[in-house]
Coordinates of N, CA and C in Angstrom, one line a residue:
M1319 N 2.0 8.1 -56.1 CA 1.3 8.6 -55.0 C 1.6 7.8 -53.7
A1320 N 1.9 6.7 -53.8 CA 2.0 6.0 -52.4 C 3.2 6.7 -51.6
A1321 N 4.2 7.1 -52.1 CA 5.1 7.9 -51.5 C 4.5 9.2 -50.7
L1322 N 3.6 9.7 -51.5 CA 3.0 10.9 -50.9 C 2.0 10.6 -49.7
R1323 N 1.3 9.6 -49.9 CA 0.5 9.1 -48.8 C 1.3 8.7 -47.6
A1324 N 2.5 8.2 -47.6 CA 3.2 7.7 -46.6 C 3.8 8.8 -45.9
A1325 N 4.1 10.1 -46.4 CA 4.8 11.1 -45.8 C 4.3 11.7 -44.5
V1326 N 3.1 12.2 -44.6 CA 2.4 12.7 -43.4 C 2.3 12.0 -42.1
P1327 N 1.8 10.6 -42.4 CA 1.8 9.7 -41.3 C 3.1 9.4 -40.6
V1328 N 4.2 9.4 -41.4 CA 5.4 9.3 -40.8 C 5.9 10.4 -40.0
L1329 N 5.5 11.7 -40.5 CA 5.8 12.8 -39.7 C 5.2 12.7 -38.3
A1330 N 3.9 12.3 -38.4 CA 3.0 12.2 -37.2 C 3.7 11.2 -36.3
L1331 N 4.2 10.1 -36.7 CA 4.9 9.1 -35.9 C 6.1 9.7 -35.2
L1332 N 6.8 10.4 -35.9 CA 7.9 11.1 -35.2 C 7.6 12.2 -34.3
G1333 N 6.4 12.5 -34.1 CA 5.8 13.5 -33.1 C 6.3 14.9 -33.7
L1334 N 6.3 15.1 -35.0 CA 6.5 16.3 -35.5 C 5.4 17.2 -35.8
C1335 N 4.1 16.8 -35.7 CA 3.0 17.4 -35.9 C 2.5 18.1 -34.5
L1336 N 3.1 19.2 -34.2 CA 3.0 19.9 -32.9 C 1.9 20.7 -32.8
S1337 N 1.5 21.1 -31.6 CA 0.4 22.0 -31.5 C 0.9 23.5 -32.1
P1338 N -0.1 24.3 -32.4 CA 0.2 25.6 -32.9 C 1.1 26.4 -31.9
A1339 N 0.9 26.2 -30.6 CA 1.8 26.8 -29.6 C 3.0 26.5 -29.4
A1340 N 3.4 25.4 -29.8 CA 4.8 24.8 -29.7 C 5.7 25.3 -31.0
A1341 N 7.0 25.3 -30.6 CA 7.9 25.7 -31.6 C 7.9 24.6 -32.7
V1342 N 7.8 25.0 -34.0 CA 7.8 23.9 -34.9 C 9.1 23.8 -35.7
T1343 N 9.6 22.6 -35.8 CA 10.9 22.3 -36.2 C 10.8 22.4 -38.0
P1344 N 11.7 23.1 -38.5 CA 11.6 23.2 -40.1 C 11.7 21.8 -40.8
L1345 N 11.2 21.7 -42.0 CA 11.4 20.3 -42.7 C 12.1 20.9 -44.0
V1346 N 13.0 20.0 -44.3 CA 13.7 20.0 -45.7 C 13.4 18.7 -46.5
I1347 N 12.8 18.9 -47.7 CA 12.4 17.7 -48.5 C 13.3 17.6 -49.8
W1348 N 13.6 16.5 -50.4 CA 14.4 16.3 -51.5 C 13.6 15.3 -52.4
H1349 N 13.3 15.7 -53.6 CA 12.6 15.0 -54.5 C 13.3 13.8 -55.1
G1350 N 12.6 12.9 -55.8 CA 13.3 11.7 -56.5 C 13.7 12.1 -57.9
M1351 N 14.1 11.0 -58.6 CA 14.5 11.0 -60.0 C 13.3 11.4 -61.0
G1352 N 13.8 12.5 -61.8 CA 12.8 12.8 -62.8 C 11.7 13.9 -62.2
D1353 N 11.8 14.3 -61.0 CA 10.7 15.1 -60.3 C 11.5 16.4 -60.2
S1354 N 10.8 17.4 -59.5 CA 11.3 18.6 -59.2 C 10.8 19.2 -58.0
C1355 N 11.4 20.2 -57.3 CA 10.9 20.7 -56.0 C 9.5 21.2 -55.9
C1356 N 9.0 21.7 -57.1 CA 7.7 22.2 -56.8 C 6.6 21.8 -57.7
N1357 N 6.7 20.6 -58.3 CA 5.7 19.9 -59.1 C 4.4 20.0 -58.3
P1358 N 3.4 20.4 -58.9 CA 2.1 20.6 -58.0 C 1.3 19.3 -57.7
V1359 N 1.8 18.2 -58.4 CA 1.2 16.9 -58.0 C 2.2 16.0 -57.2
S1360 N 3.2 16.6 -56.9 CA 4.2 15.7 -56.1 C 4.8 16.5 -54.9
M1361 N 6.0 17.1 -55.2 CA 6.6 17.8 -54.0 C 5.9 19.1 -53.7
G1362 N 5.2 19.8 -54.6 CA 4.4 20.9 -54.3 C 3.2 20.5 -53.5
Y1363 N 2.6 19.4 -53.8 CA 1.5 19.0 -53.1 C 1.9 18.6 -51.7
I1364 N 3.0 17.9 -51.6 CA 3.5 17.5 -50.2 C 3.8 18.6 -49.3
Q1365 N 4.4 19.7 -49.9 CA 4.7 20.8 -49.1 C 3.5 21.5 -48.6
K1366 N 2.4 21.7 -49.5 CA 1.2 22.3 -49.0 C 0.5 21.5 -48.0
L1367 N 0.6 20.1 -48.2 CA -0.1 19.2 -47.1 C 0.5 19.3 -45.8
V1368 N 1.9 19.2 -45.8 CA 2.6 19.5 -44.4 C 2.4 20.8 -43.8
E1369 N 2.3 21.8 -44.7 CA 2.0 23.3 -44.1 C 0.5 23.3 -43.5
K1370 N -0.4 22.6 -44.3 CA -1.9 22.6 -43.7 C -1.8 21.8 -42.3
K1371 N -1.2 20.7 -42.3 CA -1.2 19.6 -41.1 C -0.5 20.4 -39.9
I1372 N 0.6 20.9 -40.2 CA 1.5 21.5 -39.2 C 1.6 23.1 -39.3
P1373 N 0.6 23.7 -38.8 CA 0.6 25.3 -38.9 C 1.9 25.9 -38.4
G1374 N 2.4 26.9 -39.3 CA 3.5 27.6 -38.9 C 4.9 26.9 -39.3
I1375 N 4.9 25.8 -39.9 CA 6.1 25.1 -40.2 C 6.7 25.8 -41.4
Y1376 N 8.0 25.7 -41.4 CA 8.8 26.3 -42.6 C 9.3 24.9 -43.4
V1377 N 8.8 24.9 -44.7 CA 9.3 23.8 -45.4 C 10.1 24.3 -46.6
L1378 N 11.3 23.7 -46.8 CA 12.2 24.1 -47.9 C 12.2 22.7 -48.8
S1379 N 11.7 23.0 -50.0 CA 11.7 21.9 -51.0 C 13.0 22.1 -51.9
L1380 N 14.0 21.3 -51.8 CA 15.1 21.6 -52.5 C 15.0 21.6 -53.9
K1381 N 15.7 22.8 -54.5 CA 15.7 22.9 -55.9 C 17.2 22.9 -56.3
I1382 N 17.7 22.1 -57.2 CA 19.0 22.1 -57.8 C 19.0 22.7 -59.2
G1383 N 19.3 24.0 -59.3 CA 19.3 24.7 -60.5 C 18.4 26.0 -60.4
S1384 N 18.3 26.7 -61.5 CA 17.6 28.1 -61.3 C 16.1 28.0 -61.6
N1385 N 15.6 26.8 -62.2 CA 14.3 26.6 -62.4 C 13.8 25.2 -62.3
M1386 N 12.6 24.8 -62.5 CA 12.1 23.6 -62.3 C 12.5 22.6 -63.4
I1387 N 12.8 23.1 -64.6 CA 13.3 22.2 -65.6 C 14.8 21.7 -65.4
Q1388 N 15.6 22.7 -64.9 CA 16.9 22.4 -64.6 C 17.0 21.4 -63.3
D1389 N 16.0 21.8 -62.5 CA 16.0 20.8 -61.2 C 15.8 19.4 -61.6
M1390 N 14.8 19.3 -62.7 CA 14.4 17.9 -63.1 C 15.6 17.2 -63.8
E1391 N 16.3 18.0 -64.7 CA 17.4 17.4 -65.6 C 18.5 17.1 -64.6
N1392 N 18.7 17.9 -63.6 CA 19.9 17.6 -62.6 C 19.8 16.3 -62.0
S1393 N 18.4 15.9 -61.7 CA 18.2 14.6 -61.0 C 18.5 13.4 -61.9
F1394 N 19.0 13.8 -63.1 CA 19.6 12.6 -64.1 C 21.0 13.0 -64.3
F1395 N 21.4 14.2 -64.5 CA 22.6 14.4 -65.1 C 23.8 15.2 -64.2
M1396 N 23.4 15.7 -63.0 CA 24.4 16.4 -62.3 C 25.1 15.6 -61.2
N1397 N 26.5 15.5 -61.3 CA 27.1 14.7 -60.2 C 26.5 14.9 -58.9
V1398 N 26.2 13.8 -58.2 CA 25.6 13.6 -57.0 C 26.4 14.4 -55.9
N1399 N 27.8 14.1 -55.8 CA 28.5 15.0 -55.0 C 28.4 16.3 -55.0
D1400 N 28.4 16.9 -56.4 CA 28.1 18.4 -56.5 C 26.9 18.8 -56.0
Q1401 N 25.7 18.0 -56.2 CA 24.5 18.2 -55.6 C 24.4 18.3 -54.2
V1402 N 25.1 17.4 -53.6 CA 25.1 17.4 -52.0 C 25.8 18.6 -51.6
R1403 N 26.9 19.0 -52.2 CA 27.7 20.4 -52.0 C 26.9 21.4 -52.0
E1404 N 26.0 21.5 -53.1 CA 25.0 22.6 -53.3 C 24.1 22.7 -52.3
V1405 N 23.5 21.6 -51.8 CA 22.5 21.5 -50.7 C 23.0 21.9 -49.5
C1406 N 24.3 21.5 -49.1 CA 24.9 21.8 -47.8 C 25.1 23.3 -47.8
S1407 N 25.3 24.0 -48.9 CA 25.5 25.4 -49.1 C 24.2 26.1 -48.8
Q1408 N 23.1 25.5 -49.4 CA 21.8 26.1 -49.2 C 21.3 26.0 -47.8
L1409 N 21.6 24.9 -47.2 CA 21.1 24.8 -45.7 C 22.0 25.7 -44.9
A1410 N 23.1 25.8 -45.1 CA 24.1 26.6 -44.2 C 23.9 28.1 -44.3
T1411 N 23.2 28.5 -45.2 CA 22.9 29.9 -45.4 C 21.4 30.4 -45.3
D1412 N 20.5 29.3 -45.0 CA 19.2 29.5 -44.8 C 19.0 30.0 -43.3
P1413 N 18.7 31.1 -43.0 CA 18.4 31.5 -41.5 C 17.3 30.8 -40.8
H1414 N 16.3 30.1 -41.5 CA 15.2 29.4 -40.8 C 15.8 28.1 -40.3
L1415 N 16.9 27.6 -40.7 CA 17.4 26.2 -40.4 C 18.5 26.2 -39.4
Q1416 N 19.0 27.3 -39.0 CA 20.2 27.2 -38.1 C 20.1 26.5 -36.8
G1417 N 18.9 26.5 -36.2 CA 18.4 25.7 -35.0 C 18.3 24.3 -35.1
G1418 N 18.4 23.9 -36.3 CA 18.2 22.3 -36.7 C 16.9 22.1 -37.4
Y1419 N 16.9 21.0 -38.1 CA 15.8 20.8 -39.1 C 15.5 19.3 -39.2
N1420 N 14.2 18.9 -39.6 CA 14.0 17.5 -40.1 C 14.1 17.4 -41.5
A1421 N 14.5 16.2 -42.1 CA 14.6 16.0 -43.4 C 13.9 14.8 -44.0
M1422 N 13.3 15.0 -45.0 CA 12.5 13.9 -45.7 C 12.8 13.7 -47.2
G1423 N 13.4 12.6 -47.5 CA 13.8 12.4 -49.0 C 12.9 11.3 -49.6
F1424 N 12.6 11.4 -50.8 CA 11.9 10.4 -51.7 C 12.7 9.9 -52.8
S1425 N 12.7 8.5 -52.8 CA 13.5 7.7 -53.8 C 14.9 8.1 -53.4
Q1426 N 15.6 8.5 -54.6 CA 17.0 8.8 -54.6 C 17.3 10.1 -53.6
G1427 N 16.3 10.8 -53.5 CA 16.4 12.0 -52.5 C 16.7 11.4 -51.1
G1428 N 16.2 10.2 -50.7 CA 16.5 9.8 -49.5 C 18.1 9.5 -49.0
Q1429 N 18.7 8.8 -50.1 CA 20.1 8.5 -49.9 C 20.9 9.8 -50.0
F1430 N 20.5 10.8 -50.9 CA 21.1 12.0 -51.0 C 21.1 12.8 -49.7
L1431 N 20.0 12.8 -49.0 CA 19.9 13.4 -47.7 C 20.7 12.8 -46.7
R1432 N 20.9 11.4 -46.8 CA 21.7 10.8 -45.8 C 23.1 11.1 -46.0
A1433 N 23.5 11.3 -47.2 CA 24.8 12.0 -47.4 C 25.0 13.4 -46.9
V1434 N 24.0 14.2 -46.8 CA 24.0 15.5 -46.3 C 24.3 15.3 -44.7
A1435 N 23.4 14.3 -44.2 CA 23.6 14.1 -42.8 C 25.1 13.7 -42.3
Q1436 N 25.7 12.8 -43.2 CA 27.0 12.3 -42.9 C 28.1 13.3 -43.1
R1437 N 27.9 14.3 -44.2 CA 29.0 15.2 -44.7 C 28.8 16.5 -44.1
C1438 N 27.7 16.9 -43.7 CA 27.4 18.3 -43.4 C 26.5 18.5 -42.1
P1439 N 27.2 18.5 -41.0 CA 26.5 18.5 -39.7 C 26.0 19.7 -39.2
A1440 N 26.3 20.9 -39.9 CA 25.8 22.2 -39.5 C 25.2 22.8 -40.7
P1441 N 23.9 23.2 -40.4 CA 23.2 23.1 -39.4 C 22.7 21.6 -39.1
P1442 N 22.4 21.4 -37.8 CA 22.1 19.9 -37.6 C 20.8 19.4 -38.1
M1443 N 20.9 18.2 -38.7 CA 19.7 17.4 -39.1 C 19.2 16.7 -37.9
L1444 N 18.0 16.9 -37.4 CA 17.5 16.1 -36.2 C 17.1 14.8 -36.6
N1445 N 16.1 14.7 -37.5 CA 15.5 13.4 -37.9 C 15.5 13.2 -39.3
L1446 N 15.8 12.0 -39.9 CA 15.8 11.8 -41.3 C 14.7 10.8 -41.6
I1447 N 14.0 11.0 -42.6 CA 12.8 10.1 -43.1 C 13.2 9.7 -44.5
S1448 N 13.4 8.6 -44.9 CA 13.7 8.1 -46.2 C 12.4 7.3 -46.7
I1449 N 11.8 7.9 -47.9 CA 10.6 7.3 -48.4 C 11.1 6.5 -49.6
G1450 N 11.3 5.1 -49.5 CA 11.7 4.5 -50.8 C 13.1 4.7 -51.2
G1451 N 14.1 5.1 -50.2 CA 15.5 5.4 -50.7 C 16.3 4.2 -50.9
Q1452 N 17.1 4.2 -51.9 CA 18.0 3.1 -52.2 C 19.3 3.0 -51.5
H1453 N 19.3 2.7 -50.2 CA 20.4 2.9 -49.4 C 21.6 2.0 -49.7
Q1454 N 21.3 0.7 -50.3 CA 22.3 -0.1 -50.6 C 22.4 -0.1 -52.3
G1455 N 21.8 0.8 -52.9 CA 21.8 1.0 -54.3 C 20.8 0.2 -55.0
R1456 N 20.8 0.2 -56.4 CA 19.9 -0.6 -57.2 C 20.7 -1.1 -58.3
V1457 N 20.0 -2.1 -59.0 CA 20.8 -2.7 -60.0 C 19.8 -3.3 -61.0
Y1458 N 20.3 -3.6 -62.3 CA 19.5 -4.2 -63.3 C 18.3 -3.4 -63.9
G1459 N 18.5 -3.2 -65.0 CA 17.3 -2.5 -65.8 C 17.2 -1.0 -65.3
F1460 N 16.1 -0.5 -65.8 CA 15.9 0.9 -65.5 C 14.3 1.1 -65.5
P1461 N 13.6 0.3 -64.6 CA 12.2 0.2 -64.5 C 11.4 1.5 -64.4
R1462 N 10.5 1.6 -65.1 CA 9.5 2.7 -65.0 C 10.2 4.1 -65.0
C1463 N 11.1 4.2 -65.8 CA 11.8 5.5 -65.9 C 10.6 6.6 -66.2
P1464 N 10.8 7.7 -65.6 CA 9.7 8.8 -65.7 C 9.6 9.1 -67.2
G1465 N 8.4 8.9 -67.9 CA 8.4 9.2 -69.3 C 8.8 8.0 -70.0
E1466 N 8.2 6.9 -70.1 CA 8.6 5.8 -70.7 C 9.0 5.7 -72.1
S1467 N 8.2 6.7 -72.8 CA 8.5 6.9 -74.3 C 9.8 7.9 -74.5
S1468 N 10.3 8.4 -73.5 CA 11.4 9.4 -73.6 C 12.7 8.8 -74.1
H1469 N 13.3 9.5 -75.1 CA 14.6 9.1 -75.6 C 15.6 9.2 -74.5
V1470 N 15.5 10.1 -73.6 CA 16.3 10.2 -72.5 C 16.4 9.0 -71.6
C1471 N 15.3 8.4 -71.4 CA 15.3 7.1 -70.6 C 15.9 6.0 -71.2
D1472 N 15.7 5.9 -72.6 CA 16.4 4.9 -73.4 C 17.8 4.9 -73.5
W1473 N 18.3 6.2 -73.6 CA 19.7 6.5 -73.4 C 20.4 6.1 -72.3
I1474 N 19.6 6.4 -71.2 CA 20.2 6.1 -70.0 C 20.3 4.6 -69.6
R1475 N 19.2 3.9 -70.1 CA 19.3 2.4 -70.0 C 20.6 1.9 -70.7
K1476 N 20.8 2.4 -72.0 CA 21.9 1.8 -72.7 C 23.3 2.2 -72.1
T1477 N 23.3 3.5 -71.6 CA 24.5 3.8 -71.1 C 24.9 3.0 -69.7
L1478 N 24.0 2.8 -68.9 CA 24.2 2.0 -67.7 C 24.6 0.6 -68.0
D1479 N 24.0 0.0 -69.2 CA 24.4 -1.4 -69.5 C 25.7 -1.4 -70.1
L1480 N 26.3 -0.5 -70.7 CA 27.6 -0.5 -71.4 C 28.6 -0.2 -70.4
G1481 N 28.4 0.5 -69.3 CA 29.6 0.8 -68.5 C 29.2 1.8 -67.3
A1482 N 28.5 1.3 -66.4 CA 28.1 2.1 -65.2 C 29.2 2.5 -64.5
Y1483 N 30.2 1.8 -64.4 CA 31.4 2.1 -63.6 C 32.6 2.8 -64.1
T1484 N 32.4 3.3 -65.5 CA 33.4 4.0 -66.1 C 33.5 5.4 -65.6
K1485 N 34.6 6.0 -65.6 CA 34.7 7.4 -65.1 C 33.8 8.5 -65.5
A1486 N 33.7 8.5 -67.0 CA 32.8 9.4 -67.6 C 31.3 9.2 -67.2
V1487 N 30.8 7.9 -67.1 CA 29.4 7.7 -66.7 C 29.2 8.0 -65.3
Q1488 N 30.2 7.7 -64.3 CA 30.1 8.0 -63.0 C 29.9 9.4 -62.8
E1489 N 30.6 10.2 -63.4 CA 30.7 11.7 -63.1 C 29.5 12.4 -63.7
H1490 N 28.8 11.8 -64.6 CA 27.6 12.6 -65.4 C 26.3 12.0 -65.3
L1491 N 26.1 10.8 -64.9 CA 24.9 10.1 -64.8 C 24.6 9.8 -63.3
V1492 N 23.6 10.4 -62.9 CA 23.2 10.1 -61.4 C 22.9 8.8 -61.0
Q1493 N 22.1 8.1 -61.8 CA 21.7 6.8 -61.5 C 22.8 5.8 -61.5
A1494 N 24.0 6.0 -62.2 CA 25.2 5.2 -62.1 C 25.9 5.4 -60.7
E1495 N 25.5 6.5 -60.2 CA 26.5 6.7 -59.0 C 25.9 6.0 -57.7
Y1496 N 24.6 5.4 -58.0 CA 24.1 4.5 -56.9 C 23.9 3.1 -57.5
W1497 N 24.5 2.8 -58.6 CA 24.4 1.5 -59.4 C 25.2 0.4 -58.5
H1498 N 24.7 -0.4 -58.0 CA 25.3 -1.5 -57.2 C 25.1 -2.9 -57.9
D1499 N 26.2 -3.4 -58.5 CA 26.1 -4.7 -59.1 C 26.7 -5.8 -58.3
P1500 N 25.9 -6.7 -57.8 CA 26.4 -7.7 -56.8 C 27.3 -8.7 -57.6
L1501 N 27.2 -8.6 -59.0 CA 28.3 -9.6 -59.6 C 29.4 -8.9 -59.9
K1502 N 29.5 -7.6 -59.7 CA 30.7 -6.8 -60.0 C 31.1 -6.0 -58.8
E1503 N 31.2 -6.8 -57.5 CA 31.4 -6.0 -56.2 C 32.7 -5.1 -56.3
E1504 N 33.8 -5.7 -56.8 CA 35.0 -5.1 -56.7 C 35.0 -3.8 -57.6
D1505 N 34.4 -3.9 -58.7 CA 34.2 -2.7 -59.7 C 33.4 -1.7 -59.0
Y1506 N 32.4 -2.1 -58.3 CA 31.5 -1.1 -57.5 C 32.3 -0.5 -56.5
R1507 N 33.0 -1.1 -55.6 CA 33.7 -0.7 -54.4 C 34.9 0.3 -55.0
K1508 N 35.4 -0.1 -56.1 CA 36.6 0.7 -56.6 C 36.1 2.1 -57.3
N1509 N 35.0 1.8 -58.1 CA 34.7 3.0 -59.0 C 33.5 3.8 -58.7
S1510 N 32.7 3.3 -57.6 CA 31.5 4.1 -57.4 C 31.9 5.5 -56.7
I1511 N 31.6 6.6 -57.2 CA 32.0 7.8 -56.7 C 31.3 8.4 -55.6
F1512 N 29.9 7.7 -55.5 CA 29.0 8.3 -54.5 C 28.7 7.2 -53.5
L1513 N 27.8 6.2 -53.8 CA 27.3 5.3 -52.9 C 28.4 4.5 -52.1
A1514 N 29.4 4.1 -52.8 CA 30.5 3.4 -52.1 C 31.1 4.2 -51.0
D1515 N 31.0 5.5 -51.4 CA 31.8 6.4 -50.3 C 30.9 6.6 -49.0
I1516 N 29.6 6.9 -49.2 CA 28.8 7.1 -48.1 C 28.5 5.9 -47.3
N1517 N 28.6 4.7 -48.1 CA 28.4 3.5 -47.4 C 29.7 2.7 -46.9
Q1518 N 30.8 3.6 -46.8 CA 31.9 3.1 -46.2 C 32.5 1.8 -46.8
E1519 N 32.5 1.7 -48.1 CA 32.9 0.5 -48.8 C 34.5 0.4 -49.0
R1520 N 35.1 1.6 -48.8 CA 36.5 1.7 -49.1 C 37.2 2.0 -47.9
G1521 N 36.6 1.9 -46.6 CA 37.3 2.2 -45.5 C 36.4 2.9 -44.5
I1522 N 36.7 3.0 -43.2 CA 35.7 3.6 -42.4 C 36.2 5.1 -42.1
N1523 N 35.1 5.9 -42.3 CA 35.2 7.4 -42.2 C 34.5 7.6 -40.8
E1524 N 35.2 7.9 -39.8 CA 34.7 8.1 -38.4 C 33.9 9.3 -38.4
T1525 N 34.1 10.3 -39.1 CA 33.3 11.5 -39.2 C 31.9 11.2 -39.6
Y1526 N 31.8 10.5 -40.8 CA 30.5 9.9 -41.2 C 29.8 9.2 -40.2
K1527 N 30.4 8.3 -39.6 CA 29.7 7.6 -38.5 C 29.3 8.5 -37.4
K1528 N 30.1 9.3 -36.9 CA 29.7 10.4 -35.9 C 28.4 11.1 -36.3
N1529 N 28.6 11.7 -37.4 CA 27.6 12.6 -37.9 C 26.2 11.8 -38.0
L1530 N 26.2 10.6 -38.6 CA 25.0 9.9 -38.8 C 24.4 9.5 -37.3
M1531 N 25.2 9.1 -36.4 CA 24.8 8.7 -35.1 C 24.3 9.9 -34.3
A1532 N 24.5 11.1 -34.8 CA 23.9 12.3 -34.1 C 22.5 12.5 -34.5
L1533 N 21.9 11.8 -35.4 CA 20.4 11.8 -35.7 C 19.7 11.4 -34.4
K1534 N 18.6 12.0 -34.2 CA 17.8 11.4 -33.2 C 17.1 10.2 -33.7
K1535 N 16.4 10.3 -34.9 CA 15.8 9.1 -35.4 C 16.0 9.1 -37.0
F1536 N 16.2 7.8 -37.6 CA 16.4 7.6 -38.9 C 15.3 6.6 -39.3
V1537 N 14.3 7.0 -40.1 CA 13.2 6.3 -40.4 C 13.2 5.9 -41.8
M1538 N 13.3 4.6 -42.2 CA 13.2 4.0 -43.6 C 11.9 3.4 -44.1
V1539 N 11.3 4.0 -44.9 CA 10.1 3.3 -45.4 C 10.1 2.6 -46.7
K1540 N 9.9 1.3 -46.6 CA 10.2 0.3 -47.8 C 8.6 0.0 -48.3
F1541 N 8.6 0.1 -49.7 CA 7.3 -0.2 -50.1 C 7.1 -1.7 -50.6
L1542 N 5.9 -2.3 -50.2 CA 5.9 -3.8 -50.3 C 5.8 -4.2 -51.7
N1543 N 5.2 -3.4 -52.6 CA 5.1 -3.7 -54.1 C 5.9 -2.8 -55.0
D1544 N 6.9 -2.5 -54.6 CA 8.0 -1.5 -55.3 C 8.3 -2.2 -56.6
T1545 N 8.2 -1.4 -57.8 CA 8.7 -1.9 -59.1 C 9.8 -0.9 -59.5
M1546 N 10.2 0.0 -58.7 CA 11.3 1.0 -59.2 C 12.7 0.4 -58.8
V1547 N 12.7 -0.2 -57.6 CA 14.0 -0.5 -56.8 C 14.2 -1.9 -56.9
D1548 N 15.4 -2.4 -57.4 CA 15.8 -3.8 -57.4 C 17.1 -4.0 -56.9
P1549 N 17.1 -4.6 -55.5 CA 16.0 -5.2 -54.9 C 15.4 -4.2 -54.0
P1550 N 14.1 -4.4 -53.7 CA 13.3 -3.5 -52.8 C 13.9 -3.4 -51.4
I1551 N 14.6 -4.5 -50.9 CA 15.0 -4.6 -49.6 C 16.2 -3.5 -49.4
S1552 N 16.7 -2.9 -50.5 CA 17.7 -1.9 -50.4 C 17.1 -0.7 -49.7
E1553 N 15.7 -0.6 -49.6 CA 15.2 0.5 -49.0 C 15.3 0.4 -47.4
W1554 N 15.6 -0.8 -47.0 CA 15.9 -1.0 -45.6 C 17.4 -1.4 -45.4
F1555 N 18.2 -1.0 -46.4 CA 19.7 -1.2 -46.3 C 19.9 -2.7 -46.4
G1556 N 19.2 -3.6 -46.9 CA 19.4 -4.9 -47.3 C 20.0 -5.0 -48.7
F1557 N 20.4 -6.1 -49.1 CA 20.8 -6.3 -50.6 C 20.9 -7.7 -51.0
Y1558 N 21.4 -8.0 -52.2 CA 21.8 -9.3 -52.6 C 23.0 -9.8 -51.9
K1559 N 23.0 -11.1 -51.7 CA 24.3 -11.7 -51.2 C 25.2 -11.6 -52.3
S1560 N 26.5 -11.3 -52.0 CA 27.4 -10.9 -53.0 C 27.7 -12.2 -53.9
G1561 N 27.9 -11.8 -55.3 CA 28.1 -12.9 -56.2 C 27.1 -13.5 -56.9
Q1562 N 25.8 -13.0 -56.5 CA 24.5 -13.5 -57.2 C 23.5 -12.5 -57.0
A1563 N 22.4 -12.7 -57.8 CA 21.3 -11.6 -57.8 C 19.9 -12.4 -57.6
K1564 N 19.9 -13.3 -56.7 CA 18.6 -13.9 -56.4 C 18.2 -13.8 -54.9
E1565 N 19.3 -14.3 -54.0 CA 19.0 -14.4 -52.7 C 19.4 -12.9 -52.0
T1566 N 18.5 -12.4 -51.2 CA 18.8 -11.1 -50.6 C 19.0 -11.5 -49.1
I1567 N 19.7 -10.6 -48.4 CA 19.9 -10.6 -47.0 C 19.5 -9.3 -46.4
P1568 N 19.1 -9.3 -45.1 CA 18.7 -7.9 -44.4 C 19.9 -7.3 -43.9
L1569 N 19.7 -6.0 -43.5 CA 20.8 -5.1 -43.0 C 21.6 -5.9 -41.9
Q1570 N 21.0 -6.6 -41.1 CA 21.7 -7.2 -39.9 C 22.7 -8.3 -40.2
E1571 N 22.7 -8.9 -41.5 CA 23.5 -9.8 -41.9 C 24.6 -9.2 -42.8
T1572 N 24.5 -7.9 -43.2 CA 25.5 -7.4 -44.0 C 26.8 -7.0 -43.3
S1573 N 27.9 -6.9 -44.1 CA 29.3 -6.6 -43.5 C 29.0 -5.0 -43.0
L1574 N 28.3 -4.3 -43.8 CA 28.2 -2.9 -43.4 C 27.7 -2.8 -42.0
Y1575 N 26.6 -3.6 -41.5 CA 26.1 -3.5 -40.2 C 27.0 -4.1 -39.3
K1576 N 27.6 -5.3 -39.4 CA 28.5 -6.0 -38.5 C 29.8 -5.3 -38.2
E1577 N 30.3 -4.5 -39.2 CA 31.7 -4.0 -39.1 C 31.6 -2.5 -38.8

């Protein structure tokens, strides 16, 4: 619920809570792991809250699949690059968004929407809000997997431990696609099919750079007591120093920022 409480104040910070007489920019939201577009206690709640606070706003809560169950399952098992392509297609064909839109992603939805900003500049994303997104990835364990007693969560833990960077796992397990092991940096850079690409780990993509710089504002919210993301500073683009997993460095000291 911390993510939900953070959402509307951040919208207000960006000046998106406009008067009823003003034109209201649409909002696109993308849920996190194990959630769905329309869960009444999470994304459904957020959508209704935003619509109440900002009269007249159009809110698109992204759904990957034909129903809520498929949407939830795809948050674990559908190739992230395919998901991003699907979302780009949804946005391109939505008549409400053609003049531009704001985007807000929760947890893994934060870095997925950043990929949309970098890869799909039309229609234009104006502002991006990341609520607990793992922009430098996450590593070690699989804490607080939704449904702790679920055999699915246990299977994912074992699969990640056995081979997060194998081709089969990368292509079919979402969490492996932003798995960033500081003790296996070369494996990560070579084999990560999603995060290493959008973070320019294998070379500079000038189109990604240009598209991301087109954002008016990019806001990253980091939770002070996060137990889901290791290391939590990933939510601000920081990470572990390479070759160890104890000392972290902020964004400004990373090669990603300097180069």
